[in-house]
C-alpha positions as CSV (number, residue, x, y, z in Angstrom):
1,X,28.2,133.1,-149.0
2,X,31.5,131.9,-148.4
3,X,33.2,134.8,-148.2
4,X,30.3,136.7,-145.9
5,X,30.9,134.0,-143.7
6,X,34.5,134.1,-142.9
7,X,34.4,137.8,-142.8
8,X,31.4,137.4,-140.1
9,X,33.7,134.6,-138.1
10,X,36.9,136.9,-138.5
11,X,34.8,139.8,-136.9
12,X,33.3,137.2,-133.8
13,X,37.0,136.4,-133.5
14,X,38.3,139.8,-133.2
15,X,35.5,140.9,-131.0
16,X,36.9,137.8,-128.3
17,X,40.4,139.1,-128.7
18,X,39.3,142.6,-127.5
19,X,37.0,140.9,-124.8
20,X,40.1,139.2,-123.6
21,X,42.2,141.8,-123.5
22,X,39.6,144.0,-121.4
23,X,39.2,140.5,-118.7
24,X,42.9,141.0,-118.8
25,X,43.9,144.6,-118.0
26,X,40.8,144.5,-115.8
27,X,42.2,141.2,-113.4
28,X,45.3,143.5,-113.2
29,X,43.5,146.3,-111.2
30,X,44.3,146.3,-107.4
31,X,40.9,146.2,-105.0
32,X,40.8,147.6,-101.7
33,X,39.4,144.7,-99.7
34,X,39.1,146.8,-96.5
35,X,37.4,149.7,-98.7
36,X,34.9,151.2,-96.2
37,X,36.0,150.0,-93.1
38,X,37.1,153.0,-91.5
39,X,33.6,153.8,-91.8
40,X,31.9,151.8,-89.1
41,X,32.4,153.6,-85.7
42,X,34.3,151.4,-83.0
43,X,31.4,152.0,-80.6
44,X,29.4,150.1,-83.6
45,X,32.1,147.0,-83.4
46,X,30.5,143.6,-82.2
47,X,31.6,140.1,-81.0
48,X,29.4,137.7,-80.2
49,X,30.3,134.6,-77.9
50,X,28.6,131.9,-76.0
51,X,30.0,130.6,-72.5
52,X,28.4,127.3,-70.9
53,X,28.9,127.4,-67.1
54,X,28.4,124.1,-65.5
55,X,30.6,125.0,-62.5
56,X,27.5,125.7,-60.2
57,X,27.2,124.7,-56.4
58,X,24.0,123.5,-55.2
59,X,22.8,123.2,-51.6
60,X,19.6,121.5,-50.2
61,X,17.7,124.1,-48.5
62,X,14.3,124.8,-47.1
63,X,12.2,127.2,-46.8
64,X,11.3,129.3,-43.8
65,X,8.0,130.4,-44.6
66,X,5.2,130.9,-47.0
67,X,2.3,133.5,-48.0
68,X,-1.0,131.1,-47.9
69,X,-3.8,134.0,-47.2
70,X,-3.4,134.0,-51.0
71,X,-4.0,130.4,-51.8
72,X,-7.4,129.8,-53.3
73,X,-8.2,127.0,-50.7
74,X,-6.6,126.7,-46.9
75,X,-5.9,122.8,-46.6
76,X,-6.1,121.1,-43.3
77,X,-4.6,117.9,-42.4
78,X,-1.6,115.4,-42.3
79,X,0.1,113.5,-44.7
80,X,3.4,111.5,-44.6
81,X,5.3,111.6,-48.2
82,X,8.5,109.7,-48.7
83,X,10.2,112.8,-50.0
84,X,10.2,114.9,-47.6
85,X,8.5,113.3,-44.5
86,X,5.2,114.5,-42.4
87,X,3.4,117.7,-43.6
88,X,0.9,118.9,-41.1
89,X,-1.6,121.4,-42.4
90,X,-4.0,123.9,-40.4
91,X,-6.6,126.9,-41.2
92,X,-7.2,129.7,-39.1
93,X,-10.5,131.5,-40.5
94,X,-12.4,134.6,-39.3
95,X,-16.0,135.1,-40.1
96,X,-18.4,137.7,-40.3
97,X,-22.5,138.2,-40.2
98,X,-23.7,137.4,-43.3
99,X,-28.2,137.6,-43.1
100,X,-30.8,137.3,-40.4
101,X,-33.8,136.4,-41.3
102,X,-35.3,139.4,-39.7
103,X,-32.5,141.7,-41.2
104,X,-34.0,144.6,-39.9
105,X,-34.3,143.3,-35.9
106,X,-31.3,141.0,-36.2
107,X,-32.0,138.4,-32.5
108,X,-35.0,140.4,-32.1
109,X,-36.4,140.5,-28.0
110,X,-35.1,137.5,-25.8
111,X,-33.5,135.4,-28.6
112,X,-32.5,131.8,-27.4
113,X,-30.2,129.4,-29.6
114,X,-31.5,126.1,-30.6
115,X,-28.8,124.8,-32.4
116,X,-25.5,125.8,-34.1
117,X,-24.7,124.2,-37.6
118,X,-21.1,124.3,-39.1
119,X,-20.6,124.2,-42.9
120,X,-17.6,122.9,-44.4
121,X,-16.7,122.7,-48.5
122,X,-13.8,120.2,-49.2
123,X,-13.7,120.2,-53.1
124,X,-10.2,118.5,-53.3
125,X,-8.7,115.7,-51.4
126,X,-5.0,115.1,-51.3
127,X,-3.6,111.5,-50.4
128,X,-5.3,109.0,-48.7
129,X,-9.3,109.6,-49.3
130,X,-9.6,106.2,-47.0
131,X,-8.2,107.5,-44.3
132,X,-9.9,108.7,-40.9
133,X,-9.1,112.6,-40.1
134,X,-9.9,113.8,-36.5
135,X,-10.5,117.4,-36.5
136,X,-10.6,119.9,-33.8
137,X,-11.9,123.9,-33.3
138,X,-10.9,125.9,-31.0
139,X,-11.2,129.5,-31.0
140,X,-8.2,131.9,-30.8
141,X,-7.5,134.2,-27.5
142,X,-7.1,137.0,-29.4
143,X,-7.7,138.2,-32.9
144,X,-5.0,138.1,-35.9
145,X,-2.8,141.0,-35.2
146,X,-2.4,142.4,-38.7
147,X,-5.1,143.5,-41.1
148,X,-6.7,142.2,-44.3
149,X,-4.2,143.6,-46.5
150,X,-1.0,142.4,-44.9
151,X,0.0,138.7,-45.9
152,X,-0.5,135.7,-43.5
153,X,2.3,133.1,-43.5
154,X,2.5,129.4,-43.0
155,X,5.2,130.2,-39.9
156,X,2.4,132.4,-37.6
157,X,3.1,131.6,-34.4
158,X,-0.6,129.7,-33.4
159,X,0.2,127.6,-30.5
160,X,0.6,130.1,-28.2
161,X,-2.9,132.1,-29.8
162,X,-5.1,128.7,-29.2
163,X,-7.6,129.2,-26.8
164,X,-10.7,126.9,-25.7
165,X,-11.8,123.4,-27.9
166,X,-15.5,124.3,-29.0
167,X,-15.9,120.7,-30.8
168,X,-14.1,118.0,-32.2
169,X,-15.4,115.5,-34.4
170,X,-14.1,112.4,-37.1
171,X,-14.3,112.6,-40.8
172,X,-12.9,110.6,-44.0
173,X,-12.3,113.1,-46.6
174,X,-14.8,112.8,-49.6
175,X,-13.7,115.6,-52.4
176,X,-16.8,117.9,-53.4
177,X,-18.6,117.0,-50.4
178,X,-19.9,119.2,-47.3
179,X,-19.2,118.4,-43.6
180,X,-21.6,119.2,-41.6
181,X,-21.2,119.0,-37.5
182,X,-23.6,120.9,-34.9
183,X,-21.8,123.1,-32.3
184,X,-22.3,123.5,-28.8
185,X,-24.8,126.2,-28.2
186,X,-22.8,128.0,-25.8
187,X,-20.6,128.8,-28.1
188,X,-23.3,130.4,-30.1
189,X,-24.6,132.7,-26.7
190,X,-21.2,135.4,-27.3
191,X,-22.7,136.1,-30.9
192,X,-26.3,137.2,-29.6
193,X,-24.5,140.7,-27.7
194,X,-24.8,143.6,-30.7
195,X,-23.4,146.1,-28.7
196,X,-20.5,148.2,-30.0
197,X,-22.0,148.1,-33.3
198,X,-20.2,144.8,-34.0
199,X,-22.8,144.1,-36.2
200,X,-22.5,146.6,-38.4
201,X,-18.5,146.7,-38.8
202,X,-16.4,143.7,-39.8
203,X,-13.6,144.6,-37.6
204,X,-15.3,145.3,-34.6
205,X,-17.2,141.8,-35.0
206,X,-13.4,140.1,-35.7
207,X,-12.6,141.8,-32.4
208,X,-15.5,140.5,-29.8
209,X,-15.7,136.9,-32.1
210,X,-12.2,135.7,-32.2
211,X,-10.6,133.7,-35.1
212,X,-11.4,129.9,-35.4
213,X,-8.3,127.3,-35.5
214,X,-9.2,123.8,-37.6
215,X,-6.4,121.7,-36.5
216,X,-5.9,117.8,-37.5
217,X,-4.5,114.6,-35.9
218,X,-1.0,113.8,-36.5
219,X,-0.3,110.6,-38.4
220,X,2.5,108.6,-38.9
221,X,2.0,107.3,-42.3
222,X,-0.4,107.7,-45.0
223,X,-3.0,110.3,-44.5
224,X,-4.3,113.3,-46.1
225,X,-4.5,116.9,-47.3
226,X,-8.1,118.5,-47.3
227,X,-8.7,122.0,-49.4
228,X,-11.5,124.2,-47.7
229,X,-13.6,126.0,-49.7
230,X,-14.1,129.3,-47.3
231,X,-16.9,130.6,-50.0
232,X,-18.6,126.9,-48.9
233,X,-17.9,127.8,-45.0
234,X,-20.8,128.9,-42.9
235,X,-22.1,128.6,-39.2
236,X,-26.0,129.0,-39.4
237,X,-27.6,129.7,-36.1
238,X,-31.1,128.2,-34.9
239,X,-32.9,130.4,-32.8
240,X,-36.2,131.6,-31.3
241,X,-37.5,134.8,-29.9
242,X,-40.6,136.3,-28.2
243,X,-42.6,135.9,-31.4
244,X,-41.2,133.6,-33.9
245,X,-38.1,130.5,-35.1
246,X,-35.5,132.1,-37.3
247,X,-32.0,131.6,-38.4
248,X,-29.0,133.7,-39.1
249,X,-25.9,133.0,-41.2
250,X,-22.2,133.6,-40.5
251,X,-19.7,133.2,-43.8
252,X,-16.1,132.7,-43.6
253,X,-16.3,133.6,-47.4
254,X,-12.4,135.0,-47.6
255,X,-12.5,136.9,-51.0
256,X,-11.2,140.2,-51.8
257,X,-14.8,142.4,-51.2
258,X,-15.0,140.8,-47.4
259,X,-12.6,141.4,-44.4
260,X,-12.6,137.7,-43.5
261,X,-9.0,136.5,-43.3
262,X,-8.0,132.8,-43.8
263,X,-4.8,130.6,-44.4
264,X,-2.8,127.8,-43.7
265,X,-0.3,127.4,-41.1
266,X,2.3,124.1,-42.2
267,X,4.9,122.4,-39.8
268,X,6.8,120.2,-41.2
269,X,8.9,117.0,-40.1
270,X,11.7,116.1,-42.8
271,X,13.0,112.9,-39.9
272,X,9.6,110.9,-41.6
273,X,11.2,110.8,-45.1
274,X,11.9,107.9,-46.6
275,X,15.8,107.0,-46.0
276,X,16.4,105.7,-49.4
277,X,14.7,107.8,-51.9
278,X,13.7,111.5,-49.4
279,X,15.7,113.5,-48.0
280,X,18.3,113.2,-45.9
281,X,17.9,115.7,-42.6
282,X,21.8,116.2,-42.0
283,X,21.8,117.5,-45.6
284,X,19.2,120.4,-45.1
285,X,21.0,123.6,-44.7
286,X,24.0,122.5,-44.8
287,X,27.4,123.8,-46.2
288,X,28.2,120.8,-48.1
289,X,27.6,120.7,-51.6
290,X,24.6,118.4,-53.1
291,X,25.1,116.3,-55.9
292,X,21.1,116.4,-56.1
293,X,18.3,118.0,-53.8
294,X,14.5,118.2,-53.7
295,X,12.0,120.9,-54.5
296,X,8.8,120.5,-52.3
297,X,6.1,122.7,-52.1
298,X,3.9,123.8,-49.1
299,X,6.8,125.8,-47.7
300,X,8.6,122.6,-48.1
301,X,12.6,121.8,-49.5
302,X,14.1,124.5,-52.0
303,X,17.9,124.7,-53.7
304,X,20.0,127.3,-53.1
305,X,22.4,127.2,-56.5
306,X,25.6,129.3,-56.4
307,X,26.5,131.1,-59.6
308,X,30.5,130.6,-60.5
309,X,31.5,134.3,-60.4
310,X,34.8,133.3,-62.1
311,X,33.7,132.6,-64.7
312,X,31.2,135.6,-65.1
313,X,34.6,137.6,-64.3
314,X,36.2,135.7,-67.1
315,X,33.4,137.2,-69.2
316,X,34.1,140.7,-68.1
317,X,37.6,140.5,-68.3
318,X,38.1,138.9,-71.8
319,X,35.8,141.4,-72.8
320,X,38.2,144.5,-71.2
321,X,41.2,142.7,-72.7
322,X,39.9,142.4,-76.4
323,X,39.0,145.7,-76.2
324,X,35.6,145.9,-76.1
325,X,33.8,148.3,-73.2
326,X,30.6,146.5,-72.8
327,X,28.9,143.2,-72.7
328,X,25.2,142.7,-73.8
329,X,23.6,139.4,-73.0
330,X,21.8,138.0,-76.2
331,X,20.2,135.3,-73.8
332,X,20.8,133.4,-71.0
333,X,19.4,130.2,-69.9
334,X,19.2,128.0,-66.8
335,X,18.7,124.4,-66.9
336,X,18.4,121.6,-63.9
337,X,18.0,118.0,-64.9
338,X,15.7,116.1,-62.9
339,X,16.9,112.5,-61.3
340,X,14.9,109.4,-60.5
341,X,12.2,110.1,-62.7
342,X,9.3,107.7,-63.1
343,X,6.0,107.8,-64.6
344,X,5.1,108.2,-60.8
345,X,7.4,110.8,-60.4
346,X,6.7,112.8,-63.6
347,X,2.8,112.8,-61.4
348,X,4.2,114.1,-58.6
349,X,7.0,116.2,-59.8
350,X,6.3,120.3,-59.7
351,X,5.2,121.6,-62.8
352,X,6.7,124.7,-62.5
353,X,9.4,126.1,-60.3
354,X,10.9,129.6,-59.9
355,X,13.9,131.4,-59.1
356,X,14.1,134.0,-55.7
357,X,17.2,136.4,-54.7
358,X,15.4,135.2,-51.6
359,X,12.6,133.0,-51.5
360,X,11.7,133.8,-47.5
361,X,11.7,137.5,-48.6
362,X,10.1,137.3,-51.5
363,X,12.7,138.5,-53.9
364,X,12.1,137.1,-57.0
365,X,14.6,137.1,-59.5
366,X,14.1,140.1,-62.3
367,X,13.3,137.5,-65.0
368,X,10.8,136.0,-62.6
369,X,9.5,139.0,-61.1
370,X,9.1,140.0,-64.2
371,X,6.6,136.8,-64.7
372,X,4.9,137.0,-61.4
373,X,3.8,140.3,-62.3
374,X,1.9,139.1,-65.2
375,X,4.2,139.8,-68.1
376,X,4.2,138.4,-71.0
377,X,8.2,136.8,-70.3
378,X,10.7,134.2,-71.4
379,X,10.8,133.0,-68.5
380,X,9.2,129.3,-68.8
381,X,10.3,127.3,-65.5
382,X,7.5,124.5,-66.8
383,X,8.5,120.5,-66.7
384,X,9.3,119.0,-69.6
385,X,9.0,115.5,-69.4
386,X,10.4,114.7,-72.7
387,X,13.8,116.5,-72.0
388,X,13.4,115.8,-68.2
389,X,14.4,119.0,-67.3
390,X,13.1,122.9,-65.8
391,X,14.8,125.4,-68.1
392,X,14.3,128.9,-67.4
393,X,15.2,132.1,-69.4
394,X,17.7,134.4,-67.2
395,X,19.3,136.7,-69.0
396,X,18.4,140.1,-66.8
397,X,19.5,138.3,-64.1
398,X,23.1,137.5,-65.6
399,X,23.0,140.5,-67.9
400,X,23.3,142.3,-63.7
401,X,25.9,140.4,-62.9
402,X,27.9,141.4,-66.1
403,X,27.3,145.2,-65.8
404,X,27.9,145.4,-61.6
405,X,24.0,146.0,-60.8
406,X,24.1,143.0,-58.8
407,X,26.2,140.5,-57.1
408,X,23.7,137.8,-56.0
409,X,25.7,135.3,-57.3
410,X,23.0,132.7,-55.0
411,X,19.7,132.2,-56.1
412,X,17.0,129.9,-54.4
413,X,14.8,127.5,-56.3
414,X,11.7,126.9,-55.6
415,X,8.5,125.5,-56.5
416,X,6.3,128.2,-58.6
417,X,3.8,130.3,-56.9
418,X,1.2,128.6,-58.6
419,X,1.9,124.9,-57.7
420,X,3.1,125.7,-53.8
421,X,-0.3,125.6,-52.6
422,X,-0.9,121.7,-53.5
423,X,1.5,118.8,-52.6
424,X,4.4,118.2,-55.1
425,X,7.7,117.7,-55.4
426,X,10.8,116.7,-57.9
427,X,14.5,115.8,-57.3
428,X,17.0,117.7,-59.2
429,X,20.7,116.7,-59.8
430,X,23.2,119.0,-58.5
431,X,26.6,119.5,-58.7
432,X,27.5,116.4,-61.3
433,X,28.4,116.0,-64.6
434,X,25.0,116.4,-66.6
435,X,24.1,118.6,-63.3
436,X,22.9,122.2,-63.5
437,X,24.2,124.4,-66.5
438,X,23.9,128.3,-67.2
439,X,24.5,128.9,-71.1
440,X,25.3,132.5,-71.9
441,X,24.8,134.0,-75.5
442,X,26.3,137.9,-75.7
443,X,27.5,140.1,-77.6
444,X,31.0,142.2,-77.1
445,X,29.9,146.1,-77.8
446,X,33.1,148.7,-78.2
């Protein structure tokens, strides 16, 4: 047993030796570390970087104009804000015939007008529901000179349009409730002539029964915003005829099936702002840069934020001098802090803003576009109170700068499409430290 064993251990202890001496001769043998390199094409070579830009100019701004005919309700009224000063908001509205209760002999033989009811929906109130609003309607000289598929803007020229007063009357603005106010019947007598066939052709009717314009007082301070409901607008007419007391309906009902027009014309006066936390007027369009702005809706204040094309440049060039041929942008973000932030503030701030070539135009921003279409995007541009910030995704519009499709190196900001038709507004910091910032992720491409 002895023996078997030794024999056993002398064979365990040449079978290490040999073991060894294979470890050994194989830790001798030289490896290739770049084996298969040659391989990869250079076109297939990559670099990937990230660049934060926080070199960016910003400029208060305001906007010339808006589209409200698309706006779900017109809003009349006027409202003082410390942010951005007096707001003044009228509706100009067409309407069309709507029933009769004799449909089929409309006035019918020697019709004569009773009375003359107007309708009004006002299912939101903005600012100060306490407050006395004295409205007046007057009808336009002519009618709107563009038709129902063009786009309205807050800027059209009224004043010069505005033609007689037909009525004028006092309200305090109760959300969800209808105001109702009686006409004067000779207003009503240009509506009982049928000839032309105005009756039975929207246009026609537009062009014998001009536009109405809803205009408010003016206040100083205080005061309020009030959303029409044009599905909620009506003028029913009273009336009696050789043989019997009927009624017929006009609607101002502005959806997409009718050829009713409606929307908001704004003015606004930035001198009312508060001096210590609104705007400051000498600062609005000019060429000195802001170390904060505003955003305010309603056609209000925008940013216009300049893009440091050096260091995009820088991005190109290190790119050229590495070698590398292209540069593909992994993603690329926008962020602006917000300033002076409040519970208050967080209320009133917009809750999403977005990014134009040029806002007056139009021109949204690819990445933005891209959103207003209705694509699913990156985009974002929502508040977020807990980082106190708008960040929005931007990388087609930087990935243009880098490849020469575009050289807008000035982009306006701006409050979203979907919060511009109610009153908000946020400051933004500017051109500080902890101001605006572009970070860049990309990839160098042989």
């Amino acid at each position: 047993m002895m023996r078997l064993f030794r024999r056993e251990n002398n064979m365990v202890k040449k079978s290490l030796a040999l073991a060894s001496v294979a470890l050994s001769l194989c830790g001798c043998t030289s490896v290739d570390m770049e084996l298969g390199e040659g391989v990869v094409p250079d076109i297939d070579r990559m670099e990937l970087s990230t660049e934060e830009i926080t070199d960016i100019k910003c400029y208060q701004w305001k906007a010339d104009s808006v589209v409200t005919d698309s706006w779900t309700y017109p809003l009349l009224g006027s409202m003082v804000q410390q942010m951005d000063g007096l707001t003044e908001c009228s509706v100009i509205a067409q309407y069309t015939p709507y029933s009769f209760s004799n449909a089929n002999d409309l006035w019918g033989t020697n019709p004569v007008i009773d009375s003359i009811k107007f309708t009004m929906g006002t299912p939101t109130v903005y600012g100060d529901t306490l407050s006395t609003m004295h409205v007046s309607i007057y009808d336009l000289k002519e009618d709107l000179p563009y038709p129902k598929d063009s786009v309205c803007l807050s800027s059209f020229d009224v004043e010069s349009r505005i033609g007689d007063l037909i009525h004028s009357f006092d309200m305090v603005p109760k959300e969800g409730a209808d105001v109702v106010q009686y006409l004067p019947v000779s207003y009503g007598e240009r509506l009982l002539d049928t000839t032309g066939n105005v009756y039975n052709v929207d246009t026609l009717f537009h062009k014998r029964v001009k536009p109405l314009y809803f205009k408010a007082n003016t206040v100083t301070k205080g005061g309020a915003l009030v959303a029409v409901d044009m599905n909620d607008c009506f003028i029913t007419v009273y009336y009696h005829n050789d043989t019997d007391t009927l009624d017929a309906m006009f609607t101002f009902d502005n959806s997409s099936y009718t050829y009713n027009e409606s929307f908001t014309v704004i003015r606004h006066d930035y001198s009312y702002a508060d001096p210590l936390s609104g705007v400051n007027v000498d600062d609005i369009e000019s060429k000195e840069v802001s170390k904060s702005f505003y955003i305010t809706s309603l056609g209000g204040l925008t940013g216009k934020v300049e893009i440091d094309k050096a260091a995009i440049d820088r991005i190109k060039n290190e790119a050229q001098s590495k070698g590398y041929s292209y540069v593909t942008v992994n993603n690329a973000n926008i962020v602006f802090p917000l300033s002076r932030m409040s519970i208050s503030s967080f209320d009133y701030a917009c809750q999403n803003l977005g990014l134009y070539y040029d806002y007056n135009k139009q021109q949204a921003t690819p990445d933005y576009s891209l959103s207003l279409s209705g694509t699913t995007t990156t985009f974002d541009g929502a508040l977020n109170r807990a980082l106190e910030w708008y960040r929005m995704d931007v990388t087609s519009y930087v990935q243009n700068l880098l490849i020469g499709k575009s050289d807008k190196y000035v982009i306006d900001v701006t409050p979203s499409t979907e919060t511009d038709s109610s009153p908000s507004g946020v400051q933004l910091k500017g051109s500080v430290d902890g101001g605006v910032k572009l970070t860049i992720t990309y990839t160098y491409v042989k």
